[in-house]
């Protein structure tokens, strides 16, 4: 129907301009309504499929627990058991089916699992097992086929770690959170070898990951959701949160062919251990280096991450605010789950009917607990903001969090994407020097950036896909006033303001 209406909207040239305006405008409105209806129906169907998947997953779980076959399997289990399996041991299960919404938070509920069996916790230390997500009670790992590398962006099905893990996983390994923390204490970890790449999202952070991945011996983790899950554990004490973050970082950065320190041979000397670390480090011959790029709103965890890995390097990537928010609106409006998110952000009725979900959506936008931002958390204020202004609020709050942490003494520097576009060599030299990476790699990174393709690959954020969506212009005085008020209240440059620099931007301010 849509192609036919589009062709009908282009009448013969012989008709007068007045006649064209008389019937073409109603047709365009019909086209817009049909497009919105198609988008809404596809979003609703995707959510319905996910709900259906959740019901099936529950039914399979009940069947495995309650049927006579399940009890028989439990009674005739011949796999080796380990002591105190429920308290200290891991449980491994085959994945029968999987489903999740694009870019949604990783969860064990993404999978329908078969019957679990006990394995030693050390089973997660092999190379093809990686930490997928955590909750208040357990840690969830996924196992991929031998030879698969979920960290290699070029060969993985998605540049995002949580997506690559989801797509490639064959088995799930679960263990109590206390067992995770005990096991992580046996994994060697040097905080000085870690780079944390905070960002505003939609700012070129994936391109920066590609440049860092070209450094020999560097492993880049793009958006591991084990860290994102920490945002849901805010009710725990700060000491408990620090301990969990420390354990998560150790397991994310576990060396290849990792072995717990307790398992080292009794007679092994320090020289042998150093040789093993050097072998794992690659061509550089030093300790392995890791770069972790969390999701943008994970900047709320910045202080926890710094406490858990003292001595690590921090860098914050941002971009012109107006360009960033336009990109956010275009990208996030293309998700199949955007319809539910839109109503949870915009409708007072829906927000009152689903208060928990509404609070979660607001928490992703106003990610800071800063008392100064109480005006932004006001229900009346938040609901009346248009979607574009809400994403502007997210950008401003993230930038404010960076400014606050730097002012409080954290050793962190910022870099701006426009500087890369203006002078690639200078940008790469500044970033690599701040990250303590050999200068010879900066020139190679500058060359690579000039030849780089789409850093998002085939993901839903690829350029080819997002090019189908228009860019929203700020042509309303009311919207412009709202955007300026948001930025002024957060103490960050206004959207589109030039030069729009944050303190400590490499190449403009001393990094501190």
Coordinates of C-alpha atoms in Angstrom, one line a residue:
X1 CA 0.0 0.0 0.0
X2 CA 2.8 2.5 0.9
X3 CA 4.5 2.4 -2.6
X4 CA 1.2 2.9 -4.3
X5 CA 0.4 5.9 -2.2
X6 CA 3.9 7.3 -2.8
X7 CA 3.4 7.1 -6.5
X8 CA -0.1 8.7 -6.2
X9 CA 1.5 11.5 -4.3
X10 CA 3.3 12.5 -7.5
X11 CA 0.5 13.6 -9.9
X12 CA 0.9 14.6 -13.5
X13 CA 2.6 17.9 -14.1
X14 CA -0.5 19.2 -16.0
X15 CA -2.4 19.7 -12.8
X16 CA -2.3 23.1 -11.2
X17 CA -0.2 23.9 -8.1
X18 CA -3.4 24.6 -6.1
X19 CA -4.9 21.2 -7.0
X20 CA -1.6 19.6 -6.0
X21 CA -1.7 21.2 -2.6
X22 CA -5.3 20.3 -2.1
X23 CA -4.9 16.6 -2.3
X24 CA -1.2 15.9 -1.8
X25 CA -1.1 17.2 1.8
X26 CA -3.8 14.8 3.0
X27 CA -2.0 11.9 1.2
X28 CA 1.2 12.8 3.0
X29 CA -0.6 12.7 6.3
X30 CA -2.0 9.3 5.5
X31 CA 1.5 8.1 4.6
X32 CA 2.9 9.3 7.9
X33 CA 0.0 7.6 9.8
X34 CA 0.6 4.3 8.0
X35 CA 4.3 4.5 8.7
X36 CA 3.7 5.2 12.4
X37 CA 1.2 2.3 12.5
X38 CA 3.6 -0.1 10.9
X39 CA 6.4 0.9 13.3
X40 CA 4.0 0.6 16.3
X41 CA 2.8 -2.9 15.2
X42 CA 6.3 -4.2 14.6
X43 CA 7.4 -2.9 18.1
X44 CA 4.3 -4.5 19.7
X45 CA 4.9 -7.8 18.0
X46 CA 8.5 -7.9 19.1
X47 CA 7.5 -7.3 22.7
X48 CA 4.8 -9.9 22.4
X49 CA 7.4 -12.5 21.1
X50 CA 9.6 -11.7 24.1
X51 CA 6.7 -12.1 26.5
X52 CA 5.9 -15.4 24.8
X53 CA 9.5 -16.5 25.2
X54 CA 9.4 -15.7 28.9
X55 CA 6.3 -17.8 29.4
X56 CA 7.9 -20.8 27.5
X57 CA 11.1 -20.4 29.6
X58 CA 9.1 -20.6 32.8
X59 CA 7.2 -23.7 31.6
X60 CA 10.5 -25.4 30.6
X61 CA 12.0 -24.6 34.0
X62 CA 8.9 -26.0 35.8
X63 CA 8.9 -29.1 33.7
X64 CA 12.6 -29.9 34.5
X65 CA 11.9 -29.5 38.2
X66 CA 8.6 -31.2 38.6
X67 CA 8.3 -34.0 36.0
X68 CA 9.1 -37.6 36.9
X69 CA 11.8 -37.5 34.2
X70 CA 13.5 -34.6 35.9
X71 CA 13.5 -36.4 39.2
X72 CA 14.8 -39.6 37.6
X73 CA 17.6 -37.7 36.0
X74 CA 18.5 -36.2 39.3
X75 CA 18.4 -39.5 41.1
X76 CA 20.5 -41.3 38.4
X77 CA 22.9 -38.5 37.9
X78 CA 26.4 -40.0 37.1
X79 CA 28.4 -36.8 36.7
X80 CA 31.1 -36.3 39.4
X81 CA 29.7 -34.3 42.3
X82 CA 31.7 -31.8 44.3
X83 CA 31.5 -31.0 48.0
X84 CA 28.9 -28.4 49.2
X85 CA 27.7 -28.0 45.6
X86 CA 24.8 -25.7 46.3
X87 CA 26.8 -23.2 48.4
X88 CA 30.2 -23.1 46.6
X89 CA 29.9 -24.8 43.2
X90 CA 29.0 -23.7 39.8
X91 CA 26.1 -25.1 37.8
X92 CA 26.4 -25.6 34.0
X93 CA 23.4 -26.1 31.7
X94 CA 23.0 -26.4 27.9
X95 CA 21.2 -23.5 26.1
X96 CA 18.0 -24.9 24.5
X97 CA 16.7 -21.6 23.1
X98 CA 17.5 -17.8 23.3
X99 CA 15.8 -14.5 22.7
X100 CA 16.4 -10.9 23.8
X101 CA 15.6 -7.4 22.5
X102 CA 18.4 -5.6 20.7
X103 CA 20.9 -3.8 23.1
X104 CA 18.8 -4.8 26.1
X105 CA 20.6 -5.6 29.4
X106 CA 22.1 -9.1 29.5
X107 CA 20.3 -11.5 31.9
X108 CA 20.1 -15.2 32.5
X109 CA 16.5 -14.9 31.4
X110 CA 17.8 -14.4 27.9
X111 CA 18.1 -18.2 27.7
X112 CA 15.9 -21.3 28.1
X113 CA 18.3 -23.8 29.8
X114 CA 18.4 -27.5 30.1
X115 CA 19.0 -29.4 33.3
X116 CA 22.0 -28.2 35.3
X117 CA 24.9 -30.2 36.7
X118 CA 27.5 -29.2 39.2
X119 CA 31.1 -28.2 38.2
X120 CA 34.0 -26.7 40.1
X121 CA 34.0 -22.9 40.0
X122 CA 37.4 -23.0 38.3
X123 CA 35.6 -24.2 35.1
X124 CA 35.0 -20.5 34.3
X125 CA 38.8 -19.8 34.0
X126 CA 39.2 -21.3 30.6
X127 CA 39.6 -19.1 27.6
X128 CA 36.2 -19.8 26.0
X129 CA 34.2 -18.8 29.1
X130 CA 33.4 -15.2 29.9
X131 CA 31.4 -13.3 32.5
X132 CA 28.0 -12.4 31.0
X133 CA 26.0 -10.7 33.8
X134 CA 25.6 -10.6 37.6
X135 CA 22.7 -10.1 40.1
X136 CA 22.6 -9.6 43.8
X137 CA 22.9 -13.3 44.3
X138 CA 24.7 -14.9 41.4
X139 CA 27.2 -14.5 38.6
X140 CA 26.4 -15.8 35.1
X141 CA 29.1 -16.9 32.6
X142 CA 28.6 -18.1 29.1
X143 CA 30.7 -20.7 27.3
X144 CA 31.3 -20.4 23.5
X145 CA 32.7 -23.1 21.2
X146 CA 36.5 -23.6 21.4
X147 CA 38.3 -21.3 19.1
X148 CA 35.6 -18.6 19.2
X149 CA 36.7 -15.2 20.5
X150 CA 33.9 -13.0 21.8
X151 CA 36.4 -10.1 22.2
X152 CA 37.5 -10.1 18.5
X153 CA 35.3 -7.5 16.9
X154 CA 36.3 -8.4 13.4
X155 CA 35.2 -12.0 13.7
X156 CA 32.4 -11.7 16.3
X157 CA 28.7 -11.5 15.1
X158 CA 28.4 -8.1 16.9
X159 CA 30.9 -5.4 18.0
X160 CA 29.2 -5.3 21.4
X161 CA 30.5 -7.9 23.9
X162 CA 27.1 -8.6 25.4
X163 CA 25.6 -9.3 22.0
X164 CA 28.6 -11.5 20.8
X165 CA 28.3 -13.5 24.0
X166 CA 24.5 -13.9 23.5
X167 CA 24.8 -15.1 19.9
X168 CA 27.8 -17.5 20.3
X169 CA 27.0 -19.0 23.7
X170 CA 26.3 -22.8 23.9
X171 CA 26.2 -23.3 27.7
X172 CA 25.6 -21.1 30.7
X173 CA 27.5 -21.5 34.0
X174 CA 26.0 -19.9 37.2
X175 CA 27.6 -19.6 40.6
X176 CA 26.8 -17.8 43.8
X177 CA 28.2 -14.3 44.0
X178 CA 30.3 -15.2 47.1
X179 CA 31.9 -18.0 45.1
X180 CA 32.7 -15.5 42.4
X181 CA 34.5 -13.2 44.8
X182 CA 36.5 -16.0 46.3
X183 CA 37.5 -17.3 42.9
X184 CA 38.4 -13.8 41.6
X185 CA 40.9 -13.3 44.4
X186 CA 43.0 -16.1 42.9
X187 CA 43.2 -14.4 39.5
X188 CA 46.2 -12.2 38.7
X189 CA 45.2 -8.6 38.0
X190 CA 47.3 -5.5 37.6
X191 CA 45.1 -2.3 37.8
X192 CA 47.8 -0.3 36.1
X193 CA 47.2 -2.4 32.9
X194 CA 43.5 -1.3 32.7
X195 CA 42.1 1.5 30.6
X196 CA 38.5 2.7 31.3
X197 CA 36.8 4.5 28.4
X198 CA 33.9 6.4 29.7
X199 CA 31.7 8.1 27.1
X200 CA 28.4 9.9 26.4
X201 CA 27.3 7.2 23.8
X202 CA 26.9 8.1 20.1
X203 CA 30.3 9.9 20.3
X204 CA 32.7 7.7 18.3
X205 CA 33.7 5.5 21.2
X206 CA 33.5 2.3 19.1
X207 CA 36.0 3.9 16.7
X208 CA 38.4 4.7 19.6
X209 CA 38.0 1.0 20.6
X210 CA 39.1 0.0 17.1
X211 CA 42.2 2.2 17.3
X212 CA 43.2 0.7 20.7
X213 CA 42.6 -2.8 19.5
X214 CA 45.4 -2.3 16.9
X215 CA 47.9 -2.0 19.8
X216 CA 49.7 -5.4 20.2
X217 CA 48.8 -7.1 23.4
X218 CA 45.6 -5.0 23.9
X219 CA 42.2 -6.6 24.5
X220 CA 39.2 -4.3 24.2
X221 CA 35.9 -5.1 25.9
X222 CA 33.1 -3.2 24.3
X223 CA 30.2 -2.8 26.8
X224 CA 30.4 -5.8 29.1
X225 CA 27.0 -6.0 30.8
X226 CA 28.5 -7.5 33.9
X227 CA 29.5 -3.9 34.8
X228 CA 26.1 -2.5 33.6
X229 CA 24.4 -4.9 36.0
X230 CA 26.1 -3.1 38.9
X231 CA 23.7 -0.2 38.4
X232 CA 20.9 -2.4 39.8
X233 CA 22.9 -3.1 43.0
X234 CA 22.8 0.4 44.5
X235 CA 20.9 -0.8 47.6
X236 CA 24.0 -2.7 48.7
X237 CA 26.6 -1.0 51.0
X238 CA 29.4 0.8 49.3
X239 CA 31.9 -1.8 50.6
X240 CA 29.9 -4.6 49.1
X241 CA 29.6 -2.8 45.8
X242 CA 33.4 -2.2 45.7
X243 CA 34.1 -5.8 46.4
X244 CA 31.7 -6.9 43.6
X245 CA 33.2 -4.5 41.1
X246 CA 36.7 -5.6 42.0
X247 CA 35.7 -9.3 41.4
X248 CA 33.9 -8.4 38.1
X249 CA 37.0 -6.5 36.8
X250 CA 39.3 -9.4 37.7
X251 CA 37.1 -11.9 35.9
X252 CA 36.7 -9.7 32.9
X253 CA 40.4 -9.2 32.7
X254 CA 41.5 -12.7 33.5
X255 CA 44.6 -13.7 31.6
X256 CA 44.3 -16.1 28.8
X257 CA 45.0 -19.7 29.9
X258 CA 44.4 -18.3 33.4
X259 CA 45.2 -20.5 36.4
X260 CA 44.3 -19.6 40.0
X261 CA 47.4 -18.7 42.0
X262 CA 46.7 -21.4 44.5
X263 CA 47.1 -24.0 41.7
X264 CA 50.7 -23.0 40.9
X265 CA 53.1 -25.7 41.5
X266 CA 54.7 -25.5 44.9
X267 CA 58.2 -25.3 43.6
X268 CA 57.5 -22.7 40.8
X269 CA 59.7 -19.6 41.2
X270 CA 59.0 -16.0 40.3
X271 CA 61.0 -16.2 37.1
X272 CA 58.7 -18.9 35.8
X273 CA 55.6 -16.9 36.7
X274 CA 57.1 -13.8 34.9
X275 CA 57.7 -15.9 31.8
X276 CA 54.1 -17.1 31.8
X277 CA 52.8 -13.5 32.1
X278 CA 55.1 -12.3 29.3
X279 CA 53.9 -15.1 27.0
X280 CA 50.3 -14.0 27.6
X281 CA 51.2 -10.3 27.0
X282 CA 51.9 -10.8 23.3
X283 CA 54.4 -8.8 21.3
X284 CA 54.9 -6.0 23.8
X285 CA 56.4 -8.3 26.4
X286 CA 54.8 -6.5 29.3
X287 CA 51.8 -7.2 31.4
X288 CA 48.6 -7.8 29.4
X289 CA 46.6 -4.6 28.8
X290 CA 42.8 -4.3 28.8
X291 CA 40.5 -1.5 27.7
X292 CA 36.9 -1.6 28.9
X293 CA 34.3 0.7 27.3
X294 CA 31.2 0.5 29.4
X295 CA 27.8 1.8 28.3
X296 CA 27.4 5.5 28.6
X297 CA 25.3 5.6 31.7
X298 CA 27.8 3.4 33.5
X299 CA 29.7 6.6 34.2
X300 CA 27.7 6.5 37.5
X301 CA 30.1 3.7 38.5
X302 CA 33.2 5.8 37.8
X303 CA 34.2 6.2 41.5
X304 CA 33.5 2.6 42.3
X305 CA 35.7 1.5 39.3
X306 CA 38.5 3.8 40.4
X307 CA 38.3 2.4 44.0
X308 CA 38.3 -1.2 42.7
X309 CA 41.3 -0.6 40.3
X310 CA 43.5 2.1 41.8
X311 CA 46.1 3.2 39.3
X312 CA 44.1 2.4 36.2
X313 CA 43.8 5.0 33.5
X314 CA 40.6 6.9 32.8
X315 CA 39.6 8.7 29.6
X316 CA 36.3 10.3 28.7
X317 CA 35.1 10.6 25.1
X318 CA 32.5 13.1 24.1
X319 CA 31.2 15.0 21.1
X320 CA 29.3 18.2 20.2
X321 CA 26.2 18.0 22.3
X322 CA 23.7 18.8 19.6
X323 CA 25.2 16.2 17.2
X324 CA 25.2 13.6 20.0
X325 CA 21.6 14.1 21.0
X326 CA 20.5 14.0 17.3
X327 CA 22.3 10.8 16.9
X328 CA 20.8 9.4 20.1
X329 CA 17.3 10.3 18.9
X330 CA 17.9 8.7 15.6
X331 CA 19.5 5.5 16.9
X332 CA 17.3 4.8 19.9
X333 CA 14.1 5.6 18.0
X334 CA 15.0 2.7 15.6
X335 CA 14.9 0.0 18.3
X336 CA 12.0 -2.4 18.2
X337 CA 11.4 -1.7 21.9
X338 CA 11.2 2.0 21.5
X339 CA 7.4 2.1 21.6
X340 CA 7.2 0.9 25.2
X341 CA 10.1 3.1 26.2
X342 CA 8.4 6.1 24.6
X343 CA 5.2 5.6 26.6
X344 CA 7.2 5.0 29.8
X345 CA 9.0 8.3 29.2
X346 CA 6.1 10.4 28.0
X347 CA 2.8 9.2 29.3
X348 CA 1.7 10.1 32.9
X349 CA -0.9 7.4 32.8
X350 CA 1.5 4.6 31.7
X351 CA 4.1 5.8 34.2
X352 CA 1.5 5.6 37.0
X353 CA 0.4 2.1 35.9
X354 CA 4.0 0.8 35.7
X355 CA 5.9 2.7 38.4
X356 CA 8.8 0.3 38.6
X357 CA 9.5 0.3 34.8
X358 CA 9.0 4.1 34.7
X359 CA 11.5 4.6 37.5
X360 CA 14.0 2.4 35.6
X361 CA 13.6 4.4 32.5
X362 CA 14.1 7.7 34.4
X363 CA 17.1 6.1 36.1
X364 CA 18.8 5.5 32.8
X365 CA 18.4 9.2 31.8
X366 CA 19.1 10.9 35.2
X367 CA 21.9 8.5 36.1
X368 CA 23.5 10.6 38.9
X369 CA 22.5 10.7 42.6
X370 CA 23.7 14.3 42.8
X371 CA 21.2 16.3 45.1
X372 CA 21.7 19.2 42.7
X373 CA 19.8 17.3 40.1
X374 CA 16.6 16.9 42.1
X375 CA 14.8 19.3 39.6
X376 CA 15.5 16.7 36.9
X377 CA 14.1 13.8 38.9
X378 CA 10.8 15.7 39.5
X379 CA 8.1 13.6 38.0
X380 CA 6.2 16.6 36.7
X381 CA 9.3 18.1 35.0
X382 CA 10.6 14.8 33.6
X383 CA 7.3 13.8 32.0
X384 CA 6.7 17.1 30.3
X385 CA 10.1 17.1 28.5
X386 CA 9.9 15.9 24.9
X387 CA 12.0 12.9 24.0
X388 CA 14.8 15.0 22.4
X389 CA 15.1 17.0 25.6
X390 CA 15.3 13.8 27.6
X391 CA 18.3 12.6 25.6
X392 CA 19.8 16.1 26.0
X393 CA 19.4 15.6 29.7
X394 CA 21.2 12.3 29.6
X395 CA 24.1 13.9 27.7
X396 CA 24.3 16.8 30.1
X397 CA 24.2 14.6 33.2
X398 CA 26.9 12.3 31.9
X399 CA 29.2 15.3 31.1
X400 CA 28.4 16.8 34.5
X401 CA 29.5 13.5 36.2
X402 CA 32.8 13.6 34.4
X403 CA 33.4 17.3 35.4
X404 CA 32.6 16.5 39.0
X405 CA 34.8 13.5 39.2
X406 CA 37.7 15.4 37.7
X407 CA 37.2 18.3 40.1
X408 CA 37.2 15.9 43.0
X409 CA 40.7 14.8 42.1
X410 CA 40.2 11.8 39.9
X411 CA 43.0 11.4 37.4
X412 CA 40.9 11.5 34.2
X413 CA 41.2 13.3 30.9
X414 CA 38.7 14.0 28.1
X415 CA 39.0 13.8 24.4
X416 CA 36.6 15.2 21.8
X417 CA 35.6 13.4 18.6
X418 CA 35.8 16.6 16.5
X419 CA 39.5 16.8 17.3
X420 CA 40.0 13.4 15.7
X421 CA 38.3 14.6 12.5
X422 CA 40.3 17.9 12.6
X423 CA 43.8 16.5 13.2
X424 CA 44.1 12.7 13.4
X425 CA 47.8 12.5 14.3
X426 CA 47.6 15.0 17.1
X427 CA 44.5 13.4 18.6
X428 CA 45.9 9.9 18.6
X429 CA 49.3 11.1 19.9
X430 CA 47.5 12.9 22.8
X431 CA 45.2 10.0 23.7
X432 CA 47.9 7.3 23.5
X433 CA 50.3 9.4 25.5
X434 CA 47.7 9.8 28.2
X435 CA 47.0 6.0 28.2
X436 CA 50.8 5.3 28.5
X437 CA 50.9 3.5 25.1
X438 CA 54.0 3.7 23.0
X439 CA 54.0 6.6 20.7
X440 CA 54.9 4.5 17.7
X441 CA 51.3 3.0 17.8
X442 CA 49.8 6.5 17.7
X443 CA 50.9 7.1 14.1
X444 CA 49.5 3.7 13.0
X445 CA 46.2 4.5 14.8
X446 CA 46.0 7.8 13.0
X447 CA 46.5 6.1 9.7
X448 CA 44.0 3.4 10.6
X449 CA 41.4 6.0 11.6
X450 CA 41.6 7.6 8.1
X451 CA 40.8 4.2 6.5
X452 CA 38.2 3.0 9.1
X453 CA 34.9 1.7 8.0
X454 CA 31.7 1.6 10.2
X455 CA 32.8 0.7 13.7
X456 CA 29.3 -0.6 14.4
X457 CA 29.6 -3.3 11.7
X458 CA 26.3 -5.1 11.2
X459 CA 24.7 -4.0 14.5
X460 CA 21.4 -2.1 14.7
X461 CA 23.5 1.1 15.0
X462 CA 25.3 0.7 11.7
X463 CA 25.5 3.8 9.5
X464 CA 23.6 2.1 6.6
X465 CA 20.7 1.3 8.9
X466 CA 20.5 4.7 10.7
X467 CA 20.8 6.6 7.4
X468 CA 17.1 5.6 6.8
X469 CA 16.1 7.8 9.8
X470 CA 16.0 11.6 9.6
X471 CA 17.9 14.0 11.8
X472 CA 15.7 16.2 14.0
X473 CA 16.4 19.9 13.8
X474 CA 16.0 22.2 16.8
X475 CA 13.8 24.8 15.2
X476 CA 11.4 25.4 18.1
X477 CA 12.1 28.3 20.5
X478 CA 10.4 26.3 23.3
X479 CA 12.7 23.3 22.7
X480 CA 15.8 25.5 22.4
X481 CA 14.9 27.1 25.7
X482 CA 14.5 23.7 27.4
X483 CA 17.8 22.5 26.1
X484 CA 19.7 25.6 27.2
X485 CA 18.1 25.4 30.7
X486 CA 19.2 21.7 31.0
X487 CA 22.8 22.5 30.1
X488 CA 23.0 25.6 32.2
X489 CA 21.6 23.7 35.2
X490 CA 24.1 20.9 34.7
X491 CA 27.0 23.3 34.2
X492 CA 28.0 22.0 30.8
X493 CA 28.3 23.7 27.4
X494 CA 25.0 24.3 25.6
X495 CA 24.1 22.0 22.7
X496 CA 25.7 23.3 19.5
X497 CA 27.8 25.9 21.3
X498 CA 31.3 26.3 20.0
X499 CA 33.9 25.4 21.0
X500 CA 31.9 23.5 23.6
X501 CA 34.9 22.1 25.5
X502 CA 34.9 20.3 28.8
X503 CA 37.7 20.9 31.3
X504 CA 40.7 18.7 30.9
X505 CA 40.1 18.0 27.1
X506 CA 43.4 16.7 25.6
X507 CA 44.9 19.2 23.2
X508 CA 43.2 22.1 24.8
X509 CA 43.7 22.0 28.6
X510 CA 46.4 20.4 30.7
X511 CA 45.2 16.8 31.4
X512 CA 45.8 17.2 35.2

